[in-house]
XYZ file of C-alpha atoms in Angstrom:
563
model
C -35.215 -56.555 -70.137
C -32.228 -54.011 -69.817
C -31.060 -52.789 -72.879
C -27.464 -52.939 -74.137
C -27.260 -49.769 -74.533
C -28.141 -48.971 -70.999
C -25.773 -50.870 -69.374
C -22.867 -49.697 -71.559
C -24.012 -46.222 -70.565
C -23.795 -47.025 -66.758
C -20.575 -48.567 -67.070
C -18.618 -45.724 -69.325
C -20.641 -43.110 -66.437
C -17.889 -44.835 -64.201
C -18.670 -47.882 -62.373
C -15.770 -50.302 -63.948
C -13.703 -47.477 -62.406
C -15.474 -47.143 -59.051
C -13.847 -47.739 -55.915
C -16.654 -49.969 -54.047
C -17.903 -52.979 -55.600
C -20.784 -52.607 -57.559
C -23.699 -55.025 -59.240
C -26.268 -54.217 -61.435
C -29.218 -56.269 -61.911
C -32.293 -56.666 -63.761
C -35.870 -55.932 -62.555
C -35.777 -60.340 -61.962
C -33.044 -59.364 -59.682
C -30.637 -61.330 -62.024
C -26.917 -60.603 -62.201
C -25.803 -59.338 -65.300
C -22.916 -57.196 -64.148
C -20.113 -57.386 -61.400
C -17.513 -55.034 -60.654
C -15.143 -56.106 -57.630
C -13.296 -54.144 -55.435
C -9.820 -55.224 -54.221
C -11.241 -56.963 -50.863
C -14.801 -56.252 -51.863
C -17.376 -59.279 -51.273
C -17.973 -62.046 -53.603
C -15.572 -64.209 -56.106
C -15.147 -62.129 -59.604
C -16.746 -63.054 -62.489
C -15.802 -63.252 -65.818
C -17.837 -60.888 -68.029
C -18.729 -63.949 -70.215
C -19.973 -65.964 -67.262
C -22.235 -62.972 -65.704
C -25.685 -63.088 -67.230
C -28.480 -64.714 -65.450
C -26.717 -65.652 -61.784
C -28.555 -65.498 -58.658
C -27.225 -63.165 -56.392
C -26.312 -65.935 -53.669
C -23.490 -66.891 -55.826
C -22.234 -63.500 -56.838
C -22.055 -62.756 -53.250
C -21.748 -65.634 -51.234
C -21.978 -66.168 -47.074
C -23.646 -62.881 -46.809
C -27.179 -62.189 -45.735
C -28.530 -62.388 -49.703
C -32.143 -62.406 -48.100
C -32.024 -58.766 -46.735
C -30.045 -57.581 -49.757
C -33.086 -58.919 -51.915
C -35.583 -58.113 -49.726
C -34.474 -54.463 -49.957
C -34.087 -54.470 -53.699
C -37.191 -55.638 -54.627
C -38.699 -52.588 -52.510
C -36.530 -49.980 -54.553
C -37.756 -51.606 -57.610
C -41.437 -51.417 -56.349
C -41.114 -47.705 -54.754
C -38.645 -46.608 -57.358
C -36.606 -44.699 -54.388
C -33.387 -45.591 -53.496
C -32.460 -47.732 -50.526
C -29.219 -46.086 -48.283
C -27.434 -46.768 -45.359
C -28.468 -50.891 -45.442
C -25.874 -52.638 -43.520
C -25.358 -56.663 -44.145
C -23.049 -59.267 -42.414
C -21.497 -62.117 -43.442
C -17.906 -64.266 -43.615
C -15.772 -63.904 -46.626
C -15.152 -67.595 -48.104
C -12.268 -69.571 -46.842
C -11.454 -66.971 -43.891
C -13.472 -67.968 -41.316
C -10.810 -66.632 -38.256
C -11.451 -63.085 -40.026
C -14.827 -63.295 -37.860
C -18.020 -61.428 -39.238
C -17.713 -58.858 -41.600
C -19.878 -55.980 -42.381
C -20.601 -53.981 -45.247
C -22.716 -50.620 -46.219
C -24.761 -50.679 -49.117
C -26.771 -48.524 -51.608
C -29.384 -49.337 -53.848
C -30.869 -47.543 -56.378
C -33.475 -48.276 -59.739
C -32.075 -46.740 -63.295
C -33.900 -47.029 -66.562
C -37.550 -47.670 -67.451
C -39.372 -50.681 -68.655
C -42.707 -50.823 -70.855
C -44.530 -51.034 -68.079
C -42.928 -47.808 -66.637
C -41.817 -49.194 -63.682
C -37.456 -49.236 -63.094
C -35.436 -51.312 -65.862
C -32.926 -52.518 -62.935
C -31.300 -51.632 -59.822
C -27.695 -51.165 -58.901
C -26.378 -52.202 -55.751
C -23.059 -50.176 -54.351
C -21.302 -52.098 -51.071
C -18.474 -50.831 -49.513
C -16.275 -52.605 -46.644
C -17.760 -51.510 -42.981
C -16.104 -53.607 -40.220
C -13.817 -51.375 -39.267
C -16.115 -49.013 -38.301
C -18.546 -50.974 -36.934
C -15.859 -53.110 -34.997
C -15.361 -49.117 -33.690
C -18.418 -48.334 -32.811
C -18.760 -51.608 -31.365
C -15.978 -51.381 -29.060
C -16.977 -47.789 -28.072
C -20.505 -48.651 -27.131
C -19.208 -52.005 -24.831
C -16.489 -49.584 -23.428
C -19.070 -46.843 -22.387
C -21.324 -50.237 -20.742
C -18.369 -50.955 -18.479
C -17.819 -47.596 -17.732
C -21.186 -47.480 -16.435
C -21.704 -51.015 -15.367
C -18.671 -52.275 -13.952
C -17.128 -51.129 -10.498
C -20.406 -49.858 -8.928
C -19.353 -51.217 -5.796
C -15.972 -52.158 -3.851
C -17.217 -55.877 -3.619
C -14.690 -58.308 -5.878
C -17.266 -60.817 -6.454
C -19.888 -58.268 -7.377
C -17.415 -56.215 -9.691
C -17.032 -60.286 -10.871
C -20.461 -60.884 -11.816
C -20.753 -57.178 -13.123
C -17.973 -57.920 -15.678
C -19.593 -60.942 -16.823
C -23.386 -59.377 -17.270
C -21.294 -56.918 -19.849
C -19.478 -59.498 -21.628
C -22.845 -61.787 -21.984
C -24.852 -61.701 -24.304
C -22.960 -58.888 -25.779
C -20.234 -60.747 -26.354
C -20.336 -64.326 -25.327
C -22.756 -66.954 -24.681
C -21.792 -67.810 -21.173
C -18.448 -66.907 -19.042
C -16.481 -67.370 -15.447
C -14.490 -65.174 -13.626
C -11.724 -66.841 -11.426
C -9.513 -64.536 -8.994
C -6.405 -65.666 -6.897
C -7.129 -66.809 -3.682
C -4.886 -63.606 -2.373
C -6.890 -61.310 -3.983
C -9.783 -62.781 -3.023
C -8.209 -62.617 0.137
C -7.256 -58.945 -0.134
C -2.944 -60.100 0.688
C -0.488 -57.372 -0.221
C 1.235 -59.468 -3.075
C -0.534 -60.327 -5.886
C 1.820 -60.773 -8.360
C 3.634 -64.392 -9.271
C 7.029 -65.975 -10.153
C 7.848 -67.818 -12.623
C 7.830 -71.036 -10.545
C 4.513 -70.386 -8.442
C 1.133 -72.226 -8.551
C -0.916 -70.057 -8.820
C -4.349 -70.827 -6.774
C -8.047 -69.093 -8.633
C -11.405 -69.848 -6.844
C -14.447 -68.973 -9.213
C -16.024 -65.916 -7.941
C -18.734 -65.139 -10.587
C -20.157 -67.399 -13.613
C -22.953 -67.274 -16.065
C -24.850 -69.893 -18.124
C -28.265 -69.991 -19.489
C -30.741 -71.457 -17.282
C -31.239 -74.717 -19.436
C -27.176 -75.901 -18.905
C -26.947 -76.251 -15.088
C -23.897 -75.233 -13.819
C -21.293 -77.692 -13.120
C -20.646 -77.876 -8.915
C -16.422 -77.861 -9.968
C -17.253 -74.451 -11.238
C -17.320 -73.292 -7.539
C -14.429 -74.856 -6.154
C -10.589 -73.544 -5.899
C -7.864 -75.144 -8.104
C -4.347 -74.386 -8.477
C -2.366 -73.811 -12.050
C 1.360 -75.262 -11.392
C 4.453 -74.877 -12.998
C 5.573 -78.545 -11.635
C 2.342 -79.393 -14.144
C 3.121 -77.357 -17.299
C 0.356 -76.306 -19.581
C -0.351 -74.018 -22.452
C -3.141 -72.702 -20.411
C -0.942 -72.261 -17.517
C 2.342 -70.939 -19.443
C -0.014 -68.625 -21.189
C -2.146 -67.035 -18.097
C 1.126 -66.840 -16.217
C 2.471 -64.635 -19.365
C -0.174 -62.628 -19.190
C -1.640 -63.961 -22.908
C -5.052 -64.948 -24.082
C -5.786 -68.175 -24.865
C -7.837 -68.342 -27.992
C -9.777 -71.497 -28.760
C -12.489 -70.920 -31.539
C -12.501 -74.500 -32.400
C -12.555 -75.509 -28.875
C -15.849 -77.737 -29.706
C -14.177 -80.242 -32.318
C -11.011 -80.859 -29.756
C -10.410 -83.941 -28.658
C -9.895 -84.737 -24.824
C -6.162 -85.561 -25.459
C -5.876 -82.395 -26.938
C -7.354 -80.375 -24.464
C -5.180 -81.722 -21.839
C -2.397 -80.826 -23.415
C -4.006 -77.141 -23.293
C -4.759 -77.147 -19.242
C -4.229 -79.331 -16.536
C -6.056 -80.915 -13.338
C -9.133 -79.559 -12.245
C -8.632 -77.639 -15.859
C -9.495 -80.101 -17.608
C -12.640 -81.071 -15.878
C -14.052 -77.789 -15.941
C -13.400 -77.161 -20.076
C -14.859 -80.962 -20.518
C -17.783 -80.058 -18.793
C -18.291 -76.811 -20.183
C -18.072 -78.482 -23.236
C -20.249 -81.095 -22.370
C -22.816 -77.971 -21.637
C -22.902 -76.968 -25.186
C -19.504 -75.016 -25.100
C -18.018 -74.900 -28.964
C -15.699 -72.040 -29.128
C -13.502 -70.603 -26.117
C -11.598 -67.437 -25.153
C -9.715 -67.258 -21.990
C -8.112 -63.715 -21.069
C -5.477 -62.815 -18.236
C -7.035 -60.223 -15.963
C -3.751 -57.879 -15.473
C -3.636 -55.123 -13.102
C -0.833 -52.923 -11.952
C 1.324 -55.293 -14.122
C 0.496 -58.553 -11.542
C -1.606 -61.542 -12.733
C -4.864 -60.660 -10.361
C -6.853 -63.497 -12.605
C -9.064 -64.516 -15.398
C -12.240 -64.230 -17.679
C -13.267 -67.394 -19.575
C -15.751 -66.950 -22.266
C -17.837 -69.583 -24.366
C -20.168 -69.173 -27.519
C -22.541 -72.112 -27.582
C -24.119 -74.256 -29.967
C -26.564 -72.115 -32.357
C -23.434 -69.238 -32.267
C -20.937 -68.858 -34.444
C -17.250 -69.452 -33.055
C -15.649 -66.647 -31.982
C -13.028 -64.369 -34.412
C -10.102 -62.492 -33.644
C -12.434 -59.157 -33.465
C -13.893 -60.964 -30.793
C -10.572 -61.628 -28.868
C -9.618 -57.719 -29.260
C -12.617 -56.797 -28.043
C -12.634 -59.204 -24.903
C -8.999 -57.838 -24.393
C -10.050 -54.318 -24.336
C -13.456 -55.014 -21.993
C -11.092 -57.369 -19.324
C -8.757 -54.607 -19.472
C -11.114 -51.708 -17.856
C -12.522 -54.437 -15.783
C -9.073 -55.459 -14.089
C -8.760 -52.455 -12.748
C -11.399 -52.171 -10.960
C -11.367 -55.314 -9.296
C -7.873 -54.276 -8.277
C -9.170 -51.541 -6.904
C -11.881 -53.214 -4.770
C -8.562 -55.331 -3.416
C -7.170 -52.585 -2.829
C -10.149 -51.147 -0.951
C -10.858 -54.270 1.103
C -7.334 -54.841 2.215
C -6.973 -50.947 3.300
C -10.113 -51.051 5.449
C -9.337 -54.358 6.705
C -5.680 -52.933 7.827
C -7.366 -49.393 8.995
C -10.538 -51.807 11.200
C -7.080 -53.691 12.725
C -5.797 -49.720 13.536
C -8.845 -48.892 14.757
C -9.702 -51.355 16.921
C -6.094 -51.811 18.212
C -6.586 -48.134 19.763
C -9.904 -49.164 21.899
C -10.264 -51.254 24.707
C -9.837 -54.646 23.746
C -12.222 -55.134 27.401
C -14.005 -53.362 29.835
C -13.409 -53.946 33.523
C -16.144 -55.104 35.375
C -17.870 -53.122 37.913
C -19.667 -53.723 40.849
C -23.003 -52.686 40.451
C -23.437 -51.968 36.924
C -23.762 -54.335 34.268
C -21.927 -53.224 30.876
C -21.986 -53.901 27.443
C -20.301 -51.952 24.288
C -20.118 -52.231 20.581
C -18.233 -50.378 17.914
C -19.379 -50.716 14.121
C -17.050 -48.893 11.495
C -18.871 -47.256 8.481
C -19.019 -49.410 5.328
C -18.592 -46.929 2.663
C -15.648 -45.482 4.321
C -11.876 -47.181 3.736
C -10.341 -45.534 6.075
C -10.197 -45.318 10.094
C -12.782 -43.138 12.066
C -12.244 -41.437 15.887
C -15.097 -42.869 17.507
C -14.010 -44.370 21.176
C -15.464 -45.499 24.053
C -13.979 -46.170 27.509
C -14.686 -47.696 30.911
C -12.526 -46.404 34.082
C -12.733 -47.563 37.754
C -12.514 -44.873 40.457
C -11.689 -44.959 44.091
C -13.972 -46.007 46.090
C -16.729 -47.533 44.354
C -17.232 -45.291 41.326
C -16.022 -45.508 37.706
C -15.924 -43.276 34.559
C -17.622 -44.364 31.338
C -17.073 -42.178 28.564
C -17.975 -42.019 24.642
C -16.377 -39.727 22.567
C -16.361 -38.783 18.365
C -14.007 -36.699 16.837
C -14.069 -35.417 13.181
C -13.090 -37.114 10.224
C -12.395 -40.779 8.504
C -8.617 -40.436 7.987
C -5.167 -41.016 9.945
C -5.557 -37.690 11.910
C -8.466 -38.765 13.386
C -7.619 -41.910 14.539
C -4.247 -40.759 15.883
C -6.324 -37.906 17.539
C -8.761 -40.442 19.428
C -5.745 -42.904 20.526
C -4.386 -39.440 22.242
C -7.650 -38.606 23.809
C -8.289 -41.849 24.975
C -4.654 -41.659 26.199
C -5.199 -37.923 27.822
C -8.814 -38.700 29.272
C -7.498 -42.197 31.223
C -4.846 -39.334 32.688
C -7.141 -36.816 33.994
C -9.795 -39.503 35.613
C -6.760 -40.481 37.607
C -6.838 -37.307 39.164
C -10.331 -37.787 40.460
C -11.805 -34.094 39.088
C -15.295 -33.405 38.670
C -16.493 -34.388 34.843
C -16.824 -30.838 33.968
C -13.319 -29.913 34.514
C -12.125 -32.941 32.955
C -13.675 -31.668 29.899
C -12.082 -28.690 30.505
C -8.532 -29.731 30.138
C -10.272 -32.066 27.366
C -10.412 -29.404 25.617
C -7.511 -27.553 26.219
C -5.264 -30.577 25.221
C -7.494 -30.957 22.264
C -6.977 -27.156 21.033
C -3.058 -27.873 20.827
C -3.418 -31.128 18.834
C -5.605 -30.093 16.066
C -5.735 -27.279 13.795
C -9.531 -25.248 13.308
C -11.413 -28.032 11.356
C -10.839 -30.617 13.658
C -12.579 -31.060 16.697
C -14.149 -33.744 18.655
C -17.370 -34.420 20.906
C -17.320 -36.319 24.367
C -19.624 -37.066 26.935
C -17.896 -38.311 30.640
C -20.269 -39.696 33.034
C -18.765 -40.400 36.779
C -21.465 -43.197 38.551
C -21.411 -43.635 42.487
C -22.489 -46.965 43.329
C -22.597 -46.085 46.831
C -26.123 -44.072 45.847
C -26.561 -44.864 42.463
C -26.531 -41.268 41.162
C -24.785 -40.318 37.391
C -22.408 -37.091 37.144
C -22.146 -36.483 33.519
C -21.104 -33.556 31.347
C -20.816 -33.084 27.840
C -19.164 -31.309 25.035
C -21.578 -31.360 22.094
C -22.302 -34.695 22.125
C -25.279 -36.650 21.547
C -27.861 -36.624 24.690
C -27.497 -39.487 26.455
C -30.721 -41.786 26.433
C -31.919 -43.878 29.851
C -34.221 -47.043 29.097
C -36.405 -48.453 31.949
C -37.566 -51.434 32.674
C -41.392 -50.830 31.627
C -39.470 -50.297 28.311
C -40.224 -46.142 28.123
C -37.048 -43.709 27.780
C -36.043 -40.361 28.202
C -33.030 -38.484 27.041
C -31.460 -36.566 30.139
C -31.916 -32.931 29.344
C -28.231 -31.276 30.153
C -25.745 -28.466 29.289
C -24.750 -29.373 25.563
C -21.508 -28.086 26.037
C -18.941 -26.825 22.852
C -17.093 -29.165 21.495
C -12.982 -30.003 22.255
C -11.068 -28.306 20.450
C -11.960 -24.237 21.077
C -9.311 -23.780 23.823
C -11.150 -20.869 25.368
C -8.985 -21.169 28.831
C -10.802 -19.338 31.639
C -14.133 -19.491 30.451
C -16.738 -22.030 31.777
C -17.519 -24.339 28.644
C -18.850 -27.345 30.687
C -21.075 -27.986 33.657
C -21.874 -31.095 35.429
C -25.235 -32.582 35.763
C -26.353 -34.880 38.411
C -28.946 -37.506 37.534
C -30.824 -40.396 39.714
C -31.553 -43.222 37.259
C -34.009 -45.761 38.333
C -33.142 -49.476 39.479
C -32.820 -51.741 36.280
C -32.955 -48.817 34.121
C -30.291 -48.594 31.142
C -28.135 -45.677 30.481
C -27.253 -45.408 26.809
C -24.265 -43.810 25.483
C -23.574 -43.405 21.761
C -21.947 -41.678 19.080
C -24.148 -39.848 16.234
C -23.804 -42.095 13.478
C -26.424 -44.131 15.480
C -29.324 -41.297 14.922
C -28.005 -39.140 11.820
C -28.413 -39.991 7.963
C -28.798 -38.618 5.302
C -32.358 -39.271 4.675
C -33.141 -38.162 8.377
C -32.504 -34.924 10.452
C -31.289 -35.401 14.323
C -34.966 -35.129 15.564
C -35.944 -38.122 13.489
C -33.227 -40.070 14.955
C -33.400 -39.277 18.101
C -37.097 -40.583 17.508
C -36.376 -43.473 16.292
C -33.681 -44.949 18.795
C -36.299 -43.970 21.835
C -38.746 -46.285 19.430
C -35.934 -48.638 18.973
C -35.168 -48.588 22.894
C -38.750 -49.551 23.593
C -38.212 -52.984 21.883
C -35.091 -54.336 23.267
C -36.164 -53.694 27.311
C -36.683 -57.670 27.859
C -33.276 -58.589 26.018
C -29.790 -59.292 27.787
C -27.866 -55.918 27.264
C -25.163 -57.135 24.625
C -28.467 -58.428 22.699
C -29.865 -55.270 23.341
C -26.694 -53.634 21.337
C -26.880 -55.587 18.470
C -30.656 -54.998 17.613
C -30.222 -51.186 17.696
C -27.843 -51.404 15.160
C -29.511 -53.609 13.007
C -32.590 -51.874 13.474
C -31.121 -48.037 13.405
C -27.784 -48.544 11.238
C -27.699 -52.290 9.183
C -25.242 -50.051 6.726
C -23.846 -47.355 8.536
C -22.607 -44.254 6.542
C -20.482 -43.397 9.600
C -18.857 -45.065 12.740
C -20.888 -45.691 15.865
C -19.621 -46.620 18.998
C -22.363 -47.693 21.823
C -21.811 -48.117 25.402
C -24.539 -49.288 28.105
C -24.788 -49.516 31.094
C -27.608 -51.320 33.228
C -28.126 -50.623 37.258
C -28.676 -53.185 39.653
């Protein structure tokens, strides 16, 4: 038993006057003193009510059972017990959410058996700082988790796998249709419906998901809601007691298809609901629901601040992969709008093209291709590349094209084509841009190929016993040195077989990153071999998916097939 004396000893050392609330108890792990902070845990207790209570009543709707379990192991090691952390609710302010407090144990005194006379237990308010540390550690998550990619359903799902279990117990993103659909206004009036499809959702494995989940529904004005008047604000909606309304009252909280999908999230073991605006570049873009199920407790204003700040980072980056998918879609329009839209056909020869922008690039490349007809009988196919992913290049290629249609007209030899090629490409571009070409001239009076080139990619013939070559030529410099008066280019002549296909390309088809030139090369004559027996525009398609199924560059193909 502690004596008196003891425990008037501890208290005139300074606890009644300590800061942090303090209890000391006997080696039973009985209460006999209490000192309460302002704020501290626990109702107060009258000194002549404090002898013999259990610590569950001293300090009630915290974790008592780790707090006792730790004090009965300083009493047994006689060392002190630091940095123990416990949670709990204070009593009658559940919306405060779970609070968190540090503690320190220590034994005092001596018994007759020698072992501690008691142990005093210090506690002093955490949340703050764990709430902190919290908020750092999910902010540092979505830095590294969310926006990996430029795909808005993807950076969807991503958002959600931070938010759950972290945070919630399930979730669904919905997006406006137009960002979804990558329009240039994403923003809303006051008096617009505003239409979300449901591009990413999570729920454990044992609550199916409900099939409205998937579809698109509208939030009107000419239907008013809370939810609606709220999202449209660009404010939270923040049901913790979501599970005891009734369906009258959630109706009056959404409306529609709204309604459905709360009920049956609800009716999947949703109790507790937080619904945040996603909010980028001041427009409404769209919105995170989250849910705590049954076996959770419902979720706190902490919580809320916390979604806010996660949706917050998260909205941006979805923006941005709008952004990004409406800027390559406008630059693909650009790009193709400056190549043929057809090729002519031509007697003899049967033709077939593609052209395959890269994926990880927004904006528009210079990779061309174009098909010419020549008096009598011949025509001009050429393939051409020029440097960089930006407006310059694609500006640059639309003049080529232009420039190289001009000089065929003037029926020259493909050499000095090139020739002027470049000289018209030296004026146009400054020293880091340039561009390749290759400009092949076929007779179809003998079947024989002209072709020159200015450091382009060999062309590749295909025959019909499925073996290839590559034509060995001049390689040429490439457009864009301007050295007038000084042969650059020569012309080749060629005799390709009957049947046999002539392949044009640009180098994105052989080059990567994981592969030198030689390797590529090798692979589209391995490539070649396979596609022999299919129709030519077949044939185009299964290099690319076999060669580049996610180019890191554009690749434009042209072939050509003799009769």
């Amino acid at each position: 038993m502690l004596e008196p004396e003891t425990l008037d000893t501890l208290i005139r050392a300074g606890l009644r006057r300590s800061p942090l609330s303090v209890l000391v108890l006997d080696a039973e792990l009985r209460v006999i003193w209490v000192h309460r902070a302002a704020g501290g845990p626990g109702p107060g207790i009258p000194a002549s009510d404090r002898a013999g209570r259990q610590l569950g009543e001293v300090l009630p709707g915290l974790d008592v059972g780790l707090i006792e379990q730790s004090l009965r192991q300083v009493l047994l090691s006689g060392q002190p017990a630091v940095e123990l952390e416990v949670t709990g609710q204070r009593p009658g302010h559940p919306a405060d959410g779970e609070q968190v407090w540090s503690c320190i144990q220590f034994p005092f005194g001596a018994g007759a058996d020698g072992r501690p006379a008691g142990v005093i237990h210090i506690m002093r308010e955490a949340t703050e700082r764990v709430r902190a540390q919290r908020r750092l550690a999910l902010a540092d998550e979505a830095s590294a988790r969310i926006g990996t990619t430029l795909d808005i359903s993807q950076t969807g799902r991503e958002l959600l796998s931070v938010a759950i279990p972290r945070l919630a117990d399930a979730g669904a993103v919905d997006l406006l249709t137009t960002v979804i659909d990558a329009d240039q206004a994403t923003g809303h009036g006051g008096d617009e419906t505003l239409h979300l499809q449901r591009v990413a959702v999570h729920w454990p494995a044992d609550n199916p998901n409900q099939a409205e989940y998937l579809r698109r529904y509208t939030w009107s004005r000419s239907s008013p809601s809370n939810l609606y008047e709220r999202l449209a604000a660009g404010s939270p909606v923040f049901l913790p007691d979501f599970g005891t309304m009734t369906p009258e009252q959630i109706r009056e909280v959404a409306w529609g298809t709204g309604v459905d999908r709360m009920l049956a999230a609800r009716s999947a073991g949703a109790h507790s609901l937080i619904g945040v605006p996603l909010v980028a570049r001041g427009a409404i873009i769209g919105v995170i629901v989250l849910f705590r199920l049954a076996g959770s407790r419902p979720f706190a204003s902490s919580d809320l601040s916390l979604a806010r700040d996660l949706v917050s980072r998260a909205a941006v980056s979805i923006d941005n992969a709008r952004l990004y998918t409406r800027e390559r879609a406008t630059a693909l329009a650009l790009q193709r709008g400056l190549l043929p839209r057809q090729v002519p056909e031509v007697p003899g020869l049967e033709l077939a093209h593609r052209y395959v922008p890269a994926q990880s690039a927004a904006e528009v490349g210079g990779d061309w291709f174009d098909v010419i007809p020549l008096p009598p009988g011949r025509c001009a196919l050429i393939v051409g590349d020029v440097t960089g992913h930006d407006i310059r290049a694609a500006s640059l290629m639309g003049q080529l094209r232009t420039a190289t249609r001009t000089l065929a007209t003037l029926d020259l030899a493909p050499a000095e084509v090139l020739t002027r090629l470049d000289l018209i490409t030296a004026d146009l571009t400054d020293e880091e841009t340039g561009a390749t070409c290759i400009y092949a001239v076929h007779d179809v009076a003998d079947g024989g190929w002209d072709i020159s080139r200015a450091g382009h990619p060999l062309p590749a013939v295909l025959r019909p016993d499925g073996s290839s070559t590559f034509l060995d030529m001049p390689p040429g410099v490439p457009l864009g040195t301007g050295l007038a008066g000084t042969p650059q280019y020569r012309t080749a002549r060629f005799e390709v077989p009957s049947r046999s296909v002539l392949v044009l390309y640009t180098d994105g088809l052989i080059e990567s990153r994981a592969a030198d030139l030689d390797a590529g090369m090798a692979g589209l004559a391995g490539a070649l071999g396979t596609v022999c027996t299919l129709p030519l525009r077949d044939a185009c398609d299964t290099l690319l998916d076999t060669l580049a199924p996610s180019p890191a560059d554009d690749i434009a193909i042209l072939m050509a097939q003799m009769s």
